[in-house]
JSON list of C-alpha atoms in Angstrom, two decimals:
[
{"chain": "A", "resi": 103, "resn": "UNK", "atom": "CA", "xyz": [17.08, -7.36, 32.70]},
{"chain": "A", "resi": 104, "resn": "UNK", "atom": "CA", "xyz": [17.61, -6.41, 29.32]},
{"chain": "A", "resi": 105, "resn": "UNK", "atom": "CA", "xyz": [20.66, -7.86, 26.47]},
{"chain": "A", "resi": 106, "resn": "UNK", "atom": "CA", "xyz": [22.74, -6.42, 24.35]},
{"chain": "A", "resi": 107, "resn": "UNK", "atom": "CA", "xyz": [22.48, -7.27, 21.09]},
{"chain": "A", "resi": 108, "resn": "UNK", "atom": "CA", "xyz": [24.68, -9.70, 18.77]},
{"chain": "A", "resi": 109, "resn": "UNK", "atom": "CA", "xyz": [28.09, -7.85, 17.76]},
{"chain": "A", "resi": 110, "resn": "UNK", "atom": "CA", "xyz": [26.74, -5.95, 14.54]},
{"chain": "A", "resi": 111, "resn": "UNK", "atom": "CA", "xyz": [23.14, -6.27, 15.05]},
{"chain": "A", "resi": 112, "resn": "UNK", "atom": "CA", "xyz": [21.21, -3.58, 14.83]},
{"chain": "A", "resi": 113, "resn": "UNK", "atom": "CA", "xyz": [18.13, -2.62, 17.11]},
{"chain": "A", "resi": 114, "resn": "UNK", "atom": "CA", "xyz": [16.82, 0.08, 14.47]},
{"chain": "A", "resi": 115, "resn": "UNK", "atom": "CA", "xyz": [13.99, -0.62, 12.18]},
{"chain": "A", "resi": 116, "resn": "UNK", "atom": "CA", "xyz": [15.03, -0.60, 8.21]},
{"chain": "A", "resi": 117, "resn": "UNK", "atom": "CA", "xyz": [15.21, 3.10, 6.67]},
{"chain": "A", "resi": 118, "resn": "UNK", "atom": "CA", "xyz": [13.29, 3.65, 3.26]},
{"chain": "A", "resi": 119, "resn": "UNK", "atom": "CA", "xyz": [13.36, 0.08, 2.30]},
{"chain": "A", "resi": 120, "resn": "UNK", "atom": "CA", "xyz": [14.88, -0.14, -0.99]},
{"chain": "A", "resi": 121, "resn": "UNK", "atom": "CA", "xyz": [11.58, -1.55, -3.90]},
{"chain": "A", "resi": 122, "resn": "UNK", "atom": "CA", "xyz": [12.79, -4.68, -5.93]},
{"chain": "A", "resi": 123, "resn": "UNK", "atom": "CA", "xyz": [13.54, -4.63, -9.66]},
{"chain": "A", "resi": 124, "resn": "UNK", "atom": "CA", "xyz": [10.39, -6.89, -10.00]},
{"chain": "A", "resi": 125, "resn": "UNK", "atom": "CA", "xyz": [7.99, -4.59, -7.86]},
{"chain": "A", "resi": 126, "resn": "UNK", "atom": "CA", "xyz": [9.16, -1.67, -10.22]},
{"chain": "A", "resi": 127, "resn": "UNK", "atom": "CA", "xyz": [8.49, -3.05, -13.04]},
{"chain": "A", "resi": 128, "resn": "UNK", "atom": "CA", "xyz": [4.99, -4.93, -11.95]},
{"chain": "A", "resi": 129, "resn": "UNK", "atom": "CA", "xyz": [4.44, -0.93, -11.32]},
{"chain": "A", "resi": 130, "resn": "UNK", "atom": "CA", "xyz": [5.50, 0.77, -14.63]},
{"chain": "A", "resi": 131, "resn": "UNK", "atom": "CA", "xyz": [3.22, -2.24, -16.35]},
{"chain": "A", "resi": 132, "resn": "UNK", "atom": "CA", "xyz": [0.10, -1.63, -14.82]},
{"chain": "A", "resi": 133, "resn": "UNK", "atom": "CA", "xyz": [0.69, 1.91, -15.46]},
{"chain": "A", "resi": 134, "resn": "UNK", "atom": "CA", "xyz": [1.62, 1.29, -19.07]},
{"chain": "A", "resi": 135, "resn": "UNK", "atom": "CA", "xyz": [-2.32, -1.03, -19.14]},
{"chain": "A", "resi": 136, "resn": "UNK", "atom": "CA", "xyz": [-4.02, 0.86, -16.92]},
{"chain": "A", "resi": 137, "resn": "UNK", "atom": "CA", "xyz": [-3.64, 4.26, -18.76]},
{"chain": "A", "resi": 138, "resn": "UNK", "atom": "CA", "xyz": [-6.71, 4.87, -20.04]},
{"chain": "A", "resi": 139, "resn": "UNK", "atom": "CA", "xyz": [-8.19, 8.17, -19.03]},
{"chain": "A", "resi": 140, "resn": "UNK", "atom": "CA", "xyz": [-10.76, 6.92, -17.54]},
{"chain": "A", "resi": 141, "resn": "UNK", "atom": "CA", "xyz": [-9.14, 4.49, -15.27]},
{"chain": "A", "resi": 142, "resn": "UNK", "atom": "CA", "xyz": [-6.83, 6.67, -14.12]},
{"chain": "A", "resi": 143, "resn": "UNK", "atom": "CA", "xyz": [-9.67, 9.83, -13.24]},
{"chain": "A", "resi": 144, "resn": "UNK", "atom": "CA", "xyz": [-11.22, 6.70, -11.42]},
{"chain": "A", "resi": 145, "resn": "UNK", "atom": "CA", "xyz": [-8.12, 6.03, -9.09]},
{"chain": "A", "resi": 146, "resn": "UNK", "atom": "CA", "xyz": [-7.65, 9.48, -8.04]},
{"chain": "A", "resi": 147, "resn": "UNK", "atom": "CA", "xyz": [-11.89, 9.61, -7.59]},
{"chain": "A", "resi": 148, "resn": "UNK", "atom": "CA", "xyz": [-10.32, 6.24, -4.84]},
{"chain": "A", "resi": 149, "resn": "UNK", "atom": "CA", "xyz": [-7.41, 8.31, -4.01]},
{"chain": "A", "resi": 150, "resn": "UNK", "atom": "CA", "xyz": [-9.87, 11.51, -2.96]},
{"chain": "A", "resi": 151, "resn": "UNK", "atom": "CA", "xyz": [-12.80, 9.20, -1.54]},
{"chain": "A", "resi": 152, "resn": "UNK", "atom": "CA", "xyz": [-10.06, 7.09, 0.77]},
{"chain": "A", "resi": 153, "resn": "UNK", "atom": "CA", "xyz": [-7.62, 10.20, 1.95]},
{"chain": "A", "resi": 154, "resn": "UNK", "atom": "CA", "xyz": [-7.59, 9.77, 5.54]},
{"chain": "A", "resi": 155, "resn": "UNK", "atom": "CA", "xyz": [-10.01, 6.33, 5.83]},
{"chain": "A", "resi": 156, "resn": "UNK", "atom": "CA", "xyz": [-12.63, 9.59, 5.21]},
{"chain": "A", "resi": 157, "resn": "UNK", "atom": "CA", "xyz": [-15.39, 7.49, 2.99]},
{"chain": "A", "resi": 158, "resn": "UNK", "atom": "CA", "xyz": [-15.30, 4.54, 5.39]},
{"chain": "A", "resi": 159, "resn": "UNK", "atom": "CA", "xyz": [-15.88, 6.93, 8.59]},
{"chain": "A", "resi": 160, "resn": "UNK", "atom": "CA", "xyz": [-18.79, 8.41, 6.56]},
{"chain": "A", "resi": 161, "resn": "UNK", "atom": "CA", "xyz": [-20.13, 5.00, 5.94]},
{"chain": "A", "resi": 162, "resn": "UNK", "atom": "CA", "xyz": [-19.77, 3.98, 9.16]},
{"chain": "A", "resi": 163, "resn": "UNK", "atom": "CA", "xyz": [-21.61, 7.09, 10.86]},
{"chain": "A", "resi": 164, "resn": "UNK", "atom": "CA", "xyz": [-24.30, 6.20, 8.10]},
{"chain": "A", "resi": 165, "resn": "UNK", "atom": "CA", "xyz": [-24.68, 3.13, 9.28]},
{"chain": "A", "resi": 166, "resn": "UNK", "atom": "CA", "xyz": [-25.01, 3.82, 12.84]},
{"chain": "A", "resi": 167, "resn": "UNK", "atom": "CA", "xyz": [-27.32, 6.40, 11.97]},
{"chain": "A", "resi": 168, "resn": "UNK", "atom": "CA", "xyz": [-29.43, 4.46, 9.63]},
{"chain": "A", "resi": 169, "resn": "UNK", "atom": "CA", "xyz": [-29.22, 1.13, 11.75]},
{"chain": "A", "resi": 170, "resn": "UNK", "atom": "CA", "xyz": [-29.92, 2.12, 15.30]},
{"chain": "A", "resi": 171, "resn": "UNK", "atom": "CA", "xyz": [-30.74, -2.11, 16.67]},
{"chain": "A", "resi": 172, "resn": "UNK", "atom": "CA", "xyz": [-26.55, -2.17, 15.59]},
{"chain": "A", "resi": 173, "resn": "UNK", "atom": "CA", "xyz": [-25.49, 1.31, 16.35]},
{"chain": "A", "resi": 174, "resn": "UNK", "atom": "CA", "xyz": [-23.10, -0.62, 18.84]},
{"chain": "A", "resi": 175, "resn": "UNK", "atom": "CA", "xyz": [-21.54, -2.71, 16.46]},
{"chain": "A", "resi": 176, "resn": "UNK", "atom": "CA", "xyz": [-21.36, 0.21, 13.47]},
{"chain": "A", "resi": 177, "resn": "UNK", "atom": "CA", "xyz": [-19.73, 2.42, 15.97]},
{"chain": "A", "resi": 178, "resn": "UNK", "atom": "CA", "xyz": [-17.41, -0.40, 16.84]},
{"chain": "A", "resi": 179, "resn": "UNK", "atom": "CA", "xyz": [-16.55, -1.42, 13.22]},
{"chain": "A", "resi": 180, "resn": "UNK", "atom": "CA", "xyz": [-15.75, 2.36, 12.70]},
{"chain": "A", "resi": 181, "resn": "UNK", "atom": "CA", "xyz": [-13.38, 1.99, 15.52]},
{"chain": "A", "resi": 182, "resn": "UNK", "atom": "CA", "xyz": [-11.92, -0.44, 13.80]},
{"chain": "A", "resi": 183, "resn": "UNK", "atom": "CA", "xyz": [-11.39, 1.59, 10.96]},
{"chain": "A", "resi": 184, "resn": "UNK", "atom": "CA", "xyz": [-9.87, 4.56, 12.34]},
{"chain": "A", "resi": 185, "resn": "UNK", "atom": "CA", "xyz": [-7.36, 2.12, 14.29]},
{"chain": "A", "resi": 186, "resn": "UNK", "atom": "CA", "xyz": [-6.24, 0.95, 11.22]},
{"chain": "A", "resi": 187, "resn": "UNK", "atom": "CA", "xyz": [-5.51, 4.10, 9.80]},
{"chain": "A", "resi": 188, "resn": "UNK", "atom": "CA", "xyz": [-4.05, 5.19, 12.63]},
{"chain": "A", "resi": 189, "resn": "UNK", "atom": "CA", "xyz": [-1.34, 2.60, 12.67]},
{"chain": "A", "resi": 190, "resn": "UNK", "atom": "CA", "xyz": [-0.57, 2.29, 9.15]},
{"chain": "A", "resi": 191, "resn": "UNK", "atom": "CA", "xyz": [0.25, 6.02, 9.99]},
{"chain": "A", "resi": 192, "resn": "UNK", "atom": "CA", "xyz": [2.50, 5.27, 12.79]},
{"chain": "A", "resi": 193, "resn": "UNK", "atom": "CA", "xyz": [4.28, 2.36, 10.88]},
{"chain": "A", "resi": 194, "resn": "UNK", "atom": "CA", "xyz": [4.85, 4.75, 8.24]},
{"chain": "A", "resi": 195, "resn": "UNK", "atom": "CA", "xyz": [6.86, 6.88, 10.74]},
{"chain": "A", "resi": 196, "resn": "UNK", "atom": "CA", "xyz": [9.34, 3.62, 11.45]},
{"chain": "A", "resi": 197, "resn": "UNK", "atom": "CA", "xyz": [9.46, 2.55, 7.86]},
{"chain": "A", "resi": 198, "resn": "UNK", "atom": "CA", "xyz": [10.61, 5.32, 6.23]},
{"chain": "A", "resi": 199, "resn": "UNK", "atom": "CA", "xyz": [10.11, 3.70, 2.51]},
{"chain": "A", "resi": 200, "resn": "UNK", "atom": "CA", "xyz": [9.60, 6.67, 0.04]},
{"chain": "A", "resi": 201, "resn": "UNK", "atom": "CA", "xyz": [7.15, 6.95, -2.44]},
{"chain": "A", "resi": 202, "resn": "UNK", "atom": "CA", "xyz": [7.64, 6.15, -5.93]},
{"chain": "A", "resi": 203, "resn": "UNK", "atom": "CA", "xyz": [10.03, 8.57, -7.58]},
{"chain": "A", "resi": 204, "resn": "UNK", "atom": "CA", "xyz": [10.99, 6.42, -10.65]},
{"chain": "A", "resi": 205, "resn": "UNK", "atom": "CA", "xyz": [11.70, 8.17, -14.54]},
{"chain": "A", "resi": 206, "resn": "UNK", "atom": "CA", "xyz": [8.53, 5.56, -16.04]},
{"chain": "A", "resi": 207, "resn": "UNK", "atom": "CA", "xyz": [6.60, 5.82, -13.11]},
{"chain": "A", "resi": 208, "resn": "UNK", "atom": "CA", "xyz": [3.99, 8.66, -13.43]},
{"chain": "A", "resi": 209, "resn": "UNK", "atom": "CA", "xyz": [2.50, 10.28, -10.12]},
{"chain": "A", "resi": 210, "resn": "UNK", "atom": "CA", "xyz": [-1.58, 11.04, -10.63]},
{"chain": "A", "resi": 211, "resn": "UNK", "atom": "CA", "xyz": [-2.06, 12.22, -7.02]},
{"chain": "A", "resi": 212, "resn": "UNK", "atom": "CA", "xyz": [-1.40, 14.02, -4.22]},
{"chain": "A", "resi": 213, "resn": "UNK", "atom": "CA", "xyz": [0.15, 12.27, -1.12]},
{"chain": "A", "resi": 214, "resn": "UNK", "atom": "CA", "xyz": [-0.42, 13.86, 2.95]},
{"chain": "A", "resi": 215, "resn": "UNK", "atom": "CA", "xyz": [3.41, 13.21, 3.51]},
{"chain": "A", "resi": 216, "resn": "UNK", "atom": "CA", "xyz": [6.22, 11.17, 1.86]},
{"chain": "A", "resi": 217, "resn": "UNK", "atom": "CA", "xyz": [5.97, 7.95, 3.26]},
{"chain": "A", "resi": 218, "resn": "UNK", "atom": "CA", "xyz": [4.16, 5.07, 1.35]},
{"chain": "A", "resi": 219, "resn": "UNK", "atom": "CA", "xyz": [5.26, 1.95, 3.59]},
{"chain": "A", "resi": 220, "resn": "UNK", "atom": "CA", "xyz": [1.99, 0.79, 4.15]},
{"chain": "A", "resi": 221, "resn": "UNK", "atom": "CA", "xyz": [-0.40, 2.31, 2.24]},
{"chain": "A", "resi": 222, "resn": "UNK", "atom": "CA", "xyz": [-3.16, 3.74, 4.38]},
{"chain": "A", "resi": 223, "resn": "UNK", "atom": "CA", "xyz": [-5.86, 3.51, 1.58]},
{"chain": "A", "resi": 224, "resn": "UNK", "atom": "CA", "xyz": [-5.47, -0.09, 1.05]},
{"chain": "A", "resi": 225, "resn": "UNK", "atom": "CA", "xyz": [-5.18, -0.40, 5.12]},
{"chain": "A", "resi": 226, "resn": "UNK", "atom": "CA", "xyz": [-8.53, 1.58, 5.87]},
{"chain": "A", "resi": 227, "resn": "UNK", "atom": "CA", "xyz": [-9.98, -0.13, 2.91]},
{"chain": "A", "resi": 228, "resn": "UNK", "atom": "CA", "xyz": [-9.35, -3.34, 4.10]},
{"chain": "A", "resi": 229, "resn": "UNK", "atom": "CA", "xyz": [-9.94, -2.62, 7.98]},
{"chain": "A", "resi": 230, "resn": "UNK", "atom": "CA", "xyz": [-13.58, -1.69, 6.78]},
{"chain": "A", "resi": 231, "resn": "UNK", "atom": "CA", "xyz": [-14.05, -4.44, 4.00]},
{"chain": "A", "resi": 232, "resn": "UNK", "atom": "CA", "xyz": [-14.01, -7.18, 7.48]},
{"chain": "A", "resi": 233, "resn": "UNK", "atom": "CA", "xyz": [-14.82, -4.72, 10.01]},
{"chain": "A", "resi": 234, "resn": "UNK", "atom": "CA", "xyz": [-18.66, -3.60, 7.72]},
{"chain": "A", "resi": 235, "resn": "UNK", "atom": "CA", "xyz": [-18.70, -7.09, 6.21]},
{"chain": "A", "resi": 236, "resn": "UNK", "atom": "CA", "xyz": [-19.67, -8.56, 9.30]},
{"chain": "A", "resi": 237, "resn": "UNK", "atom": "CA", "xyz": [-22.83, -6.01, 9.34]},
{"chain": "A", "resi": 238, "resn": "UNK", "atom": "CA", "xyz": [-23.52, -6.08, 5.45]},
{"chain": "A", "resi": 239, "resn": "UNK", "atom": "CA", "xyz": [-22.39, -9.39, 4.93]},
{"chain": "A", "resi": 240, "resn": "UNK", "atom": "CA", "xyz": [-18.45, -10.69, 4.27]},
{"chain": "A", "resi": 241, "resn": "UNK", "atom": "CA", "xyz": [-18.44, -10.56, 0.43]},
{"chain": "A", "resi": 242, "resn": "UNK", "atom": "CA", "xyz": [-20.30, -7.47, -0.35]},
{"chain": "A", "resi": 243, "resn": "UNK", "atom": "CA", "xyz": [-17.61, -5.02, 0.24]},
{"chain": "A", "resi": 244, "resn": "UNK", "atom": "CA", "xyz": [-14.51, -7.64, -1.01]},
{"chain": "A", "resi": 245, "resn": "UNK", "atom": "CA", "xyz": [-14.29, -6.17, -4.10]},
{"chain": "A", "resi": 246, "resn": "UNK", "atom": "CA", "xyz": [-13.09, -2.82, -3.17]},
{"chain": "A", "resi": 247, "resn": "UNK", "atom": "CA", "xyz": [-9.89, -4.05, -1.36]},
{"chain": "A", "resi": 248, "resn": "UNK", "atom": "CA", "xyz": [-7.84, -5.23, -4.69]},
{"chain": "A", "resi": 249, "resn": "UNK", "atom": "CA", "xyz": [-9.58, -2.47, -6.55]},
{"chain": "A", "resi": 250, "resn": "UNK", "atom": "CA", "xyz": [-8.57, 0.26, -4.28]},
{"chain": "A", "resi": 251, "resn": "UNK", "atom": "CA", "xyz": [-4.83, -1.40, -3.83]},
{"chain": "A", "resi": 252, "resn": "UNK", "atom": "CA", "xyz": [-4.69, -1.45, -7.84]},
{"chain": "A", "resi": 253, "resn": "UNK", "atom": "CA", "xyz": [-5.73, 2.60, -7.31]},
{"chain": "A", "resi": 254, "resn": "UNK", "atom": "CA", "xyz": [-2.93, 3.50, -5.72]},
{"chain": "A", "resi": 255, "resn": "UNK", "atom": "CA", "xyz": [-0.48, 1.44, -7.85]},
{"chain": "A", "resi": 256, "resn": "UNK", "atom": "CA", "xyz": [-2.24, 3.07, -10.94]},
{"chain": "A", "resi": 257, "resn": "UNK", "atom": "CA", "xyz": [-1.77, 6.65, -9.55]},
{"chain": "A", "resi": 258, "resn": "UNK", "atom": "CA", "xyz": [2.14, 6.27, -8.85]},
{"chain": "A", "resi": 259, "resn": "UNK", "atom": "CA", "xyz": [2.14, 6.78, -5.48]},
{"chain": "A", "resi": 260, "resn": "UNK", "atom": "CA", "xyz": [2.54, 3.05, -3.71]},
{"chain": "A", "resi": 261, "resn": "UNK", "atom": "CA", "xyz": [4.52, -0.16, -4.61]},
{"chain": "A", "resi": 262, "resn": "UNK", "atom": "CA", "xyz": [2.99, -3.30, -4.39]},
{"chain": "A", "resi": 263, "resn": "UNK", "atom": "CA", "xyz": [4.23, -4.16, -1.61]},
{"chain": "A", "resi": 264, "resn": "UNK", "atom": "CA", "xyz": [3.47, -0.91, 0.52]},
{"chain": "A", "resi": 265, "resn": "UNK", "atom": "CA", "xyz": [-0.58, -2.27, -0.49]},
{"chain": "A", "resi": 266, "resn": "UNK", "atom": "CA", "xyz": [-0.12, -5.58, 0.35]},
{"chain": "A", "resi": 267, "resn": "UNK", "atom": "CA", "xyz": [1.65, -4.57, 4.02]},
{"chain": "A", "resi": 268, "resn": "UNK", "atom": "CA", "xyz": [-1.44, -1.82, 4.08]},
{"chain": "A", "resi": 269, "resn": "UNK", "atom": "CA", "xyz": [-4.10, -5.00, 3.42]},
{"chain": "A", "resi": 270, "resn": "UNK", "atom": "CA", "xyz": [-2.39, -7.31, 5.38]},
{"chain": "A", "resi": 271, "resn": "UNK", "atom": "CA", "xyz": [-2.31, -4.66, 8.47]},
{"chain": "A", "resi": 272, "resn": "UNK", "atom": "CA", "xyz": [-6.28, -3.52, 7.90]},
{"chain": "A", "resi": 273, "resn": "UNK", "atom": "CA", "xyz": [-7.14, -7.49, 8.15]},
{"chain": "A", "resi": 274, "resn": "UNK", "atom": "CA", "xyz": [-5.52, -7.60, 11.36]},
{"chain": "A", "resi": 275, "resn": "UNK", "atom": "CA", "xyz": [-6.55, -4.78, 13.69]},
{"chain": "A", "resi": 276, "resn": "UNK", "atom": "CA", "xyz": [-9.96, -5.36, 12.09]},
{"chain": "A", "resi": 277, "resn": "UNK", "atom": "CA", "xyz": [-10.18, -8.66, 13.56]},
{"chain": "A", "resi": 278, "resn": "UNK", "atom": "CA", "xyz": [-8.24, -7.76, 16.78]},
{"chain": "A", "resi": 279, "resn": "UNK", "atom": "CA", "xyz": [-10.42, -4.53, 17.50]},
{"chain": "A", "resi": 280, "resn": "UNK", "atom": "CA", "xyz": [-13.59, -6.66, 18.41]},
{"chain": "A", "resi": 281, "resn": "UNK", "atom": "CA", "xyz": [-12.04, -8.69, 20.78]},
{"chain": "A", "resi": 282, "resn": "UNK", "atom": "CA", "xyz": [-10.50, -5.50, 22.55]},
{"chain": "A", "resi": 283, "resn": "UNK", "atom": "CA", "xyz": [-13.59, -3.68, 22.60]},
{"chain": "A", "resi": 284, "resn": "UNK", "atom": "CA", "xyz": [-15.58, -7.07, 23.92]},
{"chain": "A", "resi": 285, "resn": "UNK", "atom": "CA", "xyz": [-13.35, -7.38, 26.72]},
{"chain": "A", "resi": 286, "resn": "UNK", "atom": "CA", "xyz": [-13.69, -4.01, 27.48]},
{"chain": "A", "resi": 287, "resn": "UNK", "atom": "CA", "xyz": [-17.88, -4.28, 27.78]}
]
């Protein structure tokens, strides 16, 4: 049995979520700080090395290459990884936010399609930061999380928001993947 819903509600999900003032402007100042040559040839190196979670797949075939007692668990932490990606993909689809397209906001990189609601990089990043940390240990791969969400703010392509969501959503299926994949064995 299924209800209606409430005179004026709406069963859609938001289209291209509109940025706030202050997320704009948090933007345009890290860009304005950030826009030293160097720093920004680094982000798009990020922006290159995290297209399509493709550095965190190669790590994690490395790994279970290079670590055969925990092929198991590498393989499984890749998993993890690619499921990440995957949905931050498919949530892009129902969010609909559109990249940055602001006069002061400068665009360093290419983007696969238009969407930026969450960002993929900082979801993949994240998925693999827990999902590897468990087999390198927690804190050695922490650091590349905020730096690679910083990336993608620095390159014009993401709000702040789109890399929190993308963090936020990476943390989760990385810690919901393992118990899947345990109840599957």
């Amino acid at each position: 049995m299924t209800t209606a819903p409430a005179p004026g509600a709406t069963t859609e999900l938001p289209q291209d979520p509109t940025p706030t003032t202050a997320e704009l402007r948090f933007m345009i100042a890290v860009q304005r700080r950030l826009s030293a040559p160097a720093v920004v040839r680094t982000a798009q190196l990020m922006s290159h090395a995290g297209e399509h979670a493709a550095v965190w797949i190669a790590a994690g075939a490395v790994g279970a290459l290079a670590d055969r007692p925990r092929r198991r668990e590498w393989v499984e932490a890749t998993a993890a990884v690619v499921a990440a990606h995957g949905a931050s993909v498919v949530l892009k689809r129902f969010t609909r936010r559109l990249r940055p397209s602001h006069p002061h906001v400068t665009v360093h990189a290419g983007t696969p399609s238009r969407w930026s609601l969450p960002s993929s990089h900082a979801t993949s990043t994240t998925a693999a930061a827990v999902a590897f940390g468990r087999l390198v240990g927690r804190g050695r791969l922490a650091p590349l999380v905020p730096a690679m969400a910083l990336s993608r703010i620095v390159v014009g392509v993401h709000y702040p928001s789109d890399v929190a969501a993308g963090s936020a959503l990476g943390a989760g299926v990385a810690a919901l993947v393992p118990r899947v994949l345990g109840r599957w064995r």
